[in-house]
Every structure is written in C-alpha cells, then in structure tokens.
C-alpha cells in the first residue's frame, strides 16, 4: 500500500539462526585450541553436538525468501504508482506480522523496507569469530537485557469491558484490536472523564519504544495535538492514556459526503501544517498522519491525534530527520488531495475513499476533479509527489509547506446566501439598454436624445432604491401591527390578579381557576427517544417504549451511575433526558410523568431555535425550562397552552436502587391539550 504507513516484520527466527551459527563457530575454535594442547577432540565433538538445533532448513529459507520477494514486488508496484523508483528485494527475509486496525491498513512499501533492514542485521553463518550483536532497540532502559531477544509478535493483552487498568481507568468499549495492541474508550474513575487507552504486552519488543514515544509526546505540550495523559508499565501490561474528544469528527467522516469547500480545505491544511512544523522544530514527528488522526472540534479548530505514539505502536521509525520530514509532508499532501477531490491519491481504496486508477498516479487534484482551486491543487501535488506535474519544485519539509501556504492569497469563506425576494416589475425593459456603454461612439448621422429623455443608470438606481425602501417600510409596519395585536390578545387572555410570567411556568401542583374551566384532551404520543447529549450515546434503548405504552407498571430505565446527577463533581453530568415526539405541532397545556422506584426530580423543557426542527442534535441549553418538580407522580400544568411538537423530560435527580447505584425509571408520560 502506498498511504505512507509502515509495518514491522518478524525477524526473530533469523536472529536465532544467526546466534546458533555464531555459537557453533565459537565452539569449533575452542575445539582447535584443545587439540593443540594435546587433549582429545572427543570432548569437543560432544560439547558441539548439543548446540546443533534444527534451525531453518533449505526448504524453509526458500519459502521465506519467496514470501519476501512477493511482498517486495507489491511494494515495487506501489512505489512505481506513486512515482518512486522500485526497491530491490532483500536476499533473505521472513514473513512478518499483520496488523489490521480500522484506522488504516499498513504499507507494503514499508514492509519491504523492514524486510531489507532485517536481512542487513542477519549475520552470516560462517563467521570466523563471534561478534557482539547490536541491540535492535536503542532506547535507554534500566533493564540490561538486549531488546532484540524480546519477542516481536507477543499478542495484545486480552481485556473486557468493565476491567480496571491501573486501579483507575475502567474500560468501556474496544475501538480497535490488532495482533500487537488494542485501543479502548475508557473512563477515568478519579477525574470522572472519558479517555482513550492503548494496551500492549510489556514483554513485546516495541513496548519500551511506545513508552518513550508517549512520554516525549506528553512533553510536547502543544494544544493542537491530542494530549497524552499517562504512560505506565505495570507488570505484564503497558498502557498509554490519551485525551478523548467526544464532540469531534475525524477527516474521514467529514469527507463522507463529498469534497471540502476551498476555504475549509485551506483552513485544514494550514492548521495541520502549522502544528506538524512546530512539532518537527522540537524534534518530534508523527510518521503516521492519516485522515483518522485529524479531528475537527465543534469550534472549527483542527487537532492531531497520535503524535509519535501511533507510529511506535506499529513499529514505524524514520531513518533520519529528512526522512521523517518527507514522510509527514507527503502525508499532509495526501490529506489535502483527498479533501479537494474526494479520492485517495493511491491505487488502493482507503478511509471510505476510492483510489486513483493507474493512469492518474501523478495527476494534480485539478486533473482528477473539475472545479478544484488552482492554488490548493498545485500545493497538494508539490507536497505529495517527488516529481510534481509541470516540472514544479517538490516540497519536502513541513516548514517549507507552511511557508508556501503563507505566500498564497488568503481564501475567503463563501458569502452567505441572502433570502430571495421577488424583484419589482420593470416596465418597457425591452426598450431600455441593460447598461450604459461609455466606450460606444455615437453615430453622427443620428441626433442624440435630449438629456431629460435619456434613462440613466443613476435614475434607475434611485427608482429601485425608492421601491426597496417602500417595501421595507410596509414590512416593518405590518410586523409591528402583528406584534401589537398578539400582545393585546395575550393581555386579554391573562387578565386577573396575578401577573403572567414571560414564559409558561407551573404555578402550583393544583389546577388554577382558569385551568379548571378547561377540559384537558389527551394528545397521543407518536415516539419517545433517549436524549443523552452529555454522555456516550442513548440509554435504555431496549425499554424506551415502556414509557409510553400505557402501563404504569413498566418503565424506561436509564443507565446506572455511581454518583447522583448534578452540575458539580463528583457528579458525572448534570442530567439525562427522554424526548417526547407528538408527531406534529400540538397545543399542550399539561404533562403528567409517573416514576417507579422512588422519588425522582425532572424538568419539563421546550425546544427553541434550531432545536425545534432537530432536537436530537441540539444541546441542552437549546431547550427552555418551563417547570421543575420532584416526586413519584408529578403534574406539569402550564399557565397557557404552548404549541410544540417536542417535549423534553430532563432528569436531574435519580433514585438509588438496591445495588447502591443511581438509575432513573420513567413509568408513564401523558400529554394533554
């Protein structure tokens, strides 16, 4: 694959065979020395015999070499497709481990690189004298063992949801699982917040590099990168804890519906490049920058996940500073290419994007899709390709890329669309010129019209302006009349000793004198949904229908909580809710809610603004609180009927069950008009 990622191949068998050959050579030399002193050579044969262990046979080496050649051929095809020269196959390699994560598959080009590196570390069997092997892991450690003796393919630790890590982090959901490590969404029980956790066996050869990468990423301290919060080796387990961004979307999800607008793509590449360039200035590299690693928050800011750690988990490393800078620059170019064209710039399909056909391997984005911004297209090609189209100079470092972006003319956001108003009728438009032409030369044979009879652009502009002013004045006048009429009718409806509140509210649990004259009419409920914007998803979906089934002995039950809901710690969140859908706009005068299991507190809220059309995507602040009560059977009576389609029962206090955990139980909801 040519997406810029790498893979690690298992060469432990090769190292073992080399060690055995070196040990046999040392014993042979010892035997020669003993023969010189006049001792019998029989003991030498006996001592040498146990060291001969069945390493790889010729057939095994041949099979391994064939597999490596096949991987190298695939890497040559990928490199040729990306405009790079093919690599030559290593003389002797072994099959490596396969990692499969939802974020990205691994690159066969990097598999070939690892195979070549592994063969270069292999010592010849006929070495004249034993030599001390160079350790494969240069990271300092208090453990004096050579890390090359550690296993490369130690499986990822097996864990389940609910397990505690480090007596602090409770695993919730497995996000991805590979042969080497697993990634989880977890809860920090001490600080009551969501976190991400990577798990790896401490005996794996990559474990110390993962810890070192995590600690260096934590010291980066740049808010544009997702922060590493903890990195610990505990017994047979190594775990890395990172920040969790629940209300963000990665670039792959943002591109699911099509390419980005030029302004949005410009903002993405500018922010990502600035952050990566700053990291390289401090000696850090990402090495695995994919659309899954680039996250956009609600505020429109982009943050980068997995700096150094993602590469270390997969055994990726750069040969030098220039190689690391080129890798990250090419990855940024691929991100911009995908954002502009909605295509992945390599033959393989990746991240829900279609790959390019072989005939377009070195094509700029504007050659793949029509209408692409010219400046951004050239920028993506220069960062992505070693030989850009039109003989352009390639960009090889993030710093150069950031300077090139800064020199571009700033791309403005698109103008907001104004509401379409019908244009006023124009009379005799066929007889009037569409615009004055100052460069037109008058015909001397035709006498000019008098100045008073010639329509000018200024006169037409004044007429249009007067019409617009008149239309605006009439609109304002009609609006004022409508508001005044509405206020007058409202004052007539609420005449009495008490002053009406600006919003509908509950005055008392007993019906008011006005309410007693109104005969409530039951309003059927079309649907009910769990509304949990402050949590990880809907709660109690399997029992949601029991809140509106007409049976007060059955109830919708929320998830369980260790602490009571509330706005302050140790509460996990201030509340969770049940969204009632009436199917259409209805006039609501009262709402009755019955609870099971004990006294509970809840607020009745009405949607405002955008929440009236899409309440499930709105925040709790988009709903207006009209009443708040506690009990087992509460009645919310409004001062005046309110027309709405949606009602929110926002639970703020739950009951404690027999297992000492807090849950909400809504038995029945009834709405009257």
mmCIF file with all atom_site columns, C-alpha atoms in Angstrom, residues 173-240:
data_model
loop_
_atom_site.group_PDB
_atom_site.id
_atom_site.type_symbol
_atom_site.label_atom_id
_atom_site.label_alt_id
_atom_site.label_comp_id
_atom_site.label_asym_id
_atom_site.label_entity_id
_atom_site.label_seq_id
_atom_site.pdbx_PDB_ins_code
_atom_site.Cartn_x
_atom_site.Cartn_y
_atom_site.Cartn_z
_atom_site.occupancy
_atom_site.B_iso_or_equiv
_atom_site.pdbx_formal_charge
_atom_site.auth_seq_id
_atom_site.auth_comp_id
_atom_site.auth_asym_id
_atom_site.auth_atom_id
_atom_site.pdbx_PDB_model_num
ATOM 1  C CA . UNK A 1 173 ? -15.585 -0.034 24.517 1.00 0.00 ? 173 UNK A CA 1
ATOM 2  C CA . UNK A 1 174 ? -12.896 -1.590 22.312 1.00 0.00 ? 174 UNK A CA 1
ATOM 3  C CA . UNK A 1 175 ? -12.300 0.793  19.408 1.00 0.00 ? 175 UNK A CA 1
ATOM 4  C CA . UNK A 1 176 ? -9.781  -1.364 17.519 1.00 0.00 ? 176 UNK A CA 1
ATOM 5  C CA . UNK A 1 177 ? -7.872  -4.606 18.017 1.00 0.00 ? 177 UNK A CA 1
ATOM 6  C CA . UNK A 1 178 ? -4.664  -5.798 16.310 1.00 0.00 ? 178 UNK A CA 1
ATOM 7  C CA . UNK A 1 179 ? -2.297  -8.676 16.902 1.00 0.00 ? 179 UNK A CA 1
ATOM 8  C CA . UNK A 1 180 ? 0.005   -6.373 18.866 1.00 0.00 ? 180 UNK A CA 1
ATOM 9  C CA . UNK A 1 181 ? -2.163  -3.861 20.750 1.00 0.00 ? 181 UNK A CA 1
ATOM 10 C CA . UNK A 1 182 ? -5.739  -2.821 21.408 1.00 0.00 ? 182 UNK A CA 1
ATOM 11 C CA . UNK A 1 183 ? -7.339  0.629  21.703 1.00 0.00 ? 183 UNK A CA 1
ATOM 12 C CA . UNK A 1 184 ? -10.215 1.400  24.086 1.00 0.00 ? 184 UNK A CA 1
ATOM 13 C CA . UNK A 1 185 ? -12.557 4.136  25.145 1.00 0.00 ? 185 UNK A CA 1
ATOM 14 C CA . UNK A 1 186 ? -12.379 4.230  28.946 1.00 0.00 ? 186 UNK A CA 1
ATOM 15 C CA . UNK A 1 187 ? -13.456 6.299  31.947 1.00 0.00 ? 187 UNK A CA 1
ATOM 16 C CA . UNK A 1 188 ? -11.032 7.896  34.381 1.00 0.00 ? 188 UNK A CA 1
ATOM 17 C CA . UNK A 1 189 ? -12.731 6.986  37.663 1.00 0.00 ? 189 UNK A CA 1
ATOM 18 C CA . UNK A 1 190 ? -10.677 9.533  39.585 1.00 0.00 ? 190 UNK A CA 1
ATOM 19 C CA . UNK A 1 191 ? -11.478 12.581 37.442 1.00 0.00 ? 191 UNK A CA 1
ATOM 20 C CA . UNK A 1 192 ? -14.786 11.257 36.007 1.00 0.00 ? 192 UNK A CA 1
ATOM 21 C CA . UNK A 1 193 ? -13.929 11.888 32.377 1.00 0.00 ? 193 UNK A CA 1
ATOM 22 C CA . UNK A 1 194 ? -13.656 9.868  29.185 1.00 0.00 ? 194 UNK A CA 1
ATOM 23 C CA . UNK A 1 195 ? -10.171 8.909  27.983 1.00 0.00 ? 195 UNK A CA 1
ATOM 24 C CA . UNK A 1 196 ? -8.579  6.756  25.280 1.00 0.00 ? 196 UNK A CA 1
ATOM 25 C CA . UNK A 1 197 ? -6.302  3.852  26.255 1.00 0.00 ? 197 UNK A CA 1
ATOM 26 C CA . UNK A 1 198 ? -3.804  1.795  24.211 1.00 0.00 ? 198 UNK A CA 1
ATOM 27 C CA . UNK A 1 199 ? -2.851  -1.618 25.687 1.00 0.00 ? 199 UNK A CA 1
ATOM 28 C CA . UNK A 1 200 ? 0.269   -3.657 24.820 1.00 0.00 ? 200 UNK A CA 1
ATOM 29 C CA . UNK A 1 201 ? 2.143   -6.558 26.434 1.00 0.00 ? 201 UNK A CA 1
ATOM 30 C CA . UNK A 1 202 ? 5.193   -5.311 28.346 1.00 0.00 ? 202 UNK A CA 1
ATOM 31 C CA . UNK A 1 203 ? 7.232   -8.217 27.007 1.00 0.00 ? 203 UNK A CA 1
ATOM 32 C CA . UNK A 1 204 ? 6.806   -7.069 23.407 1.00 0.00 ? 204 UNK A CA 1
ATOM 33 C CA . UNK A 1 205 ? 9.868   -5.669 21.686 1.00 0.00 ? 205 UNK A CA 1
ATOM 34 C CA . UNK A 1 206 ? 8.055   -2.397 20.898 1.00 0.00 ? 206 UNK A CA 1
ATOM 35 C CA . UNK A 1 207 ? 6.882   -1.759 24.464 1.00 0.00 ? 207 UNK A CA 1
ATOM 36 C CA . UNK A 1 208 ? 9.766   0.460  25.563 1.00 0.00 ? 208 UNK A CA 1
ATOM 37 C CA . UNK A 1 209 ? 9.664   2.497  22.368 1.00 0.00 ? 209 UNK A CA 1
ATOM 38 C CA . UNK A 1 210 ? 5.937   3.033  22.881 1.00 0.00 ? 210 UNK A CA 1
ATOM 39 C CA . UNK A 1 211 ? 6.562   4.303  26.428 1.00 0.00 ? 211 UNK A CA 1
ATOM 40 C CA . UNK A 1 212 ? 9.367   6.576  25.243 1.00 0.00 ? 212 UNK A CA 1
ATOM 41 C CA . UNK A 1 213 ? 7.217   7.955  22.409 1.00 0.00 ? 213 UNK A CA 1
ATOM 42 C CA . UNK A 1 214 ? 4.283   8.578  24.754 1.00 0.00 ? 214 UNK A CA 1
ATOM 43 C CA . UNK A 1 215 ? 6.459   10.425 27.272 1.00 0.00 ? 215 UNK A CA 1
ATOM 44 C CA . UNK A 1 216 ? 8.028   12.595 24.580 1.00 0.00 ? 216 UNK A CA 1
ATOM 45 C CA . UNK A 1 217 ? 4.559   13.383 23.159 1.00 0.00 ? 217 UNK A CA 1
ATOM 46 C CA . UNK A 1 218 ? 3.332   14.342 26.637 1.00 0.00 ? 218 UNK A CA 1
ATOM 47 C CA . UNK A 1 219 ? 6.233   16.796 26.959 1.00 0.00 ? 219 UNK A CA 1
ATOM 48 C CA . UNK A 1 220 ? 5.297   18.452 23.653 1.00 0.00 ? 220 UNK A CA 1
ATOM 49 C CA . UNK A 1 221 ? 2.560   20.457 25.409 1.00 0.00 ? 221 UNK A CA 1
ATOM 50 C CA . UNK A 1 222 ? 1.011   21.774 22.179 1.00 0.00 ? 222 UNK A CA 1
ATOM 51 C CA . UNK A 1 223 ? -2.801  22.099 22.431 1.00 0.00 ? 223 UNK A CA 1
ATOM 52 C CA . UNK A 1 224 ? -3.108  21.429 18.702 1.00 0.00 ? 224 UNK A CA 1
ATOM 53 C CA . UNK A 1 225 ? -2.234  17.794 19.423 1.00 0.00 ? 225 UNK A CA 1
ATOM 54 C CA . UNK A 1 226 ? -4.400  15.400 21.417 1.00 0.00 ? 226 UNK A CA 1
ATOM 55 C CA . UNK A 1 227 ? -2.664  15.255 24.785 1.00 0.00 ? 227 UNK A CA 1
ATOM 56 C CA . UNK A 1 228 ? -1.037  12.121 26.225 1.00 0.00 ? 228 UNK A CA 1
ATOM 57 C CA . UNK A 1 229 ? -2.124  11.936 29.868 1.00 0.00 ? 229 UNK A CA 1
ATOM 58 C CA . UNK A 1 230 ? -0.319  8.852  31.202 1.00 0.00 ? 230 UNK A CA 1
ATOM 59 C CA . UNK A 1 231 ? 2.147   6.142  30.093 1.00 0.00 ? 231 UNK A CA 1
ATOM 60 C CA . UNK A 1 232 ? 2.829   3.276  32.523 1.00 0.00 ? 232 UNK A CA 1
ATOM 61 C CA . UNK A 1 233 ? 4.380   -0.191 32.544 1.00 0.00 ? 233 UNK A CA 1
ATOM 62 C CA . UNK A 1 234 ? 2.587   -2.281 35.157 1.00 0.00 ? 234 UNK A CA 1
ATOM 63 C CA . UNK A 1 235 ? 3.510   -5.948 35.406 1.00 0.00 ? 235 UNK A CA 1
ATOM 64 C CA . UNK A 1 236 ? 2.883   -7.644 32.080 1.00 0.00 ? 236 UNK A CA 1
ATOM 65 C CA . UNK A 1 237 ? 0.968   -4.640 30.712 1.00 0.00 ? 237 UNK A CA 1
ATOM 66 C CA . UNK A 1 238 ? 1.974   -1.350 29.087 1.00 0.00 ? 238 UNK A CA 1
ATOM 67 C CA . UNK A 1 239 ? -0.792  1.233  28.695 1.00 0.00 ? 239 UNK A CA 1
ATOM 68 C CA . UNK A 1 240 ? -0.888  4.736  27.242 1.00 0.00 ? 240 UNK A CA 1
#
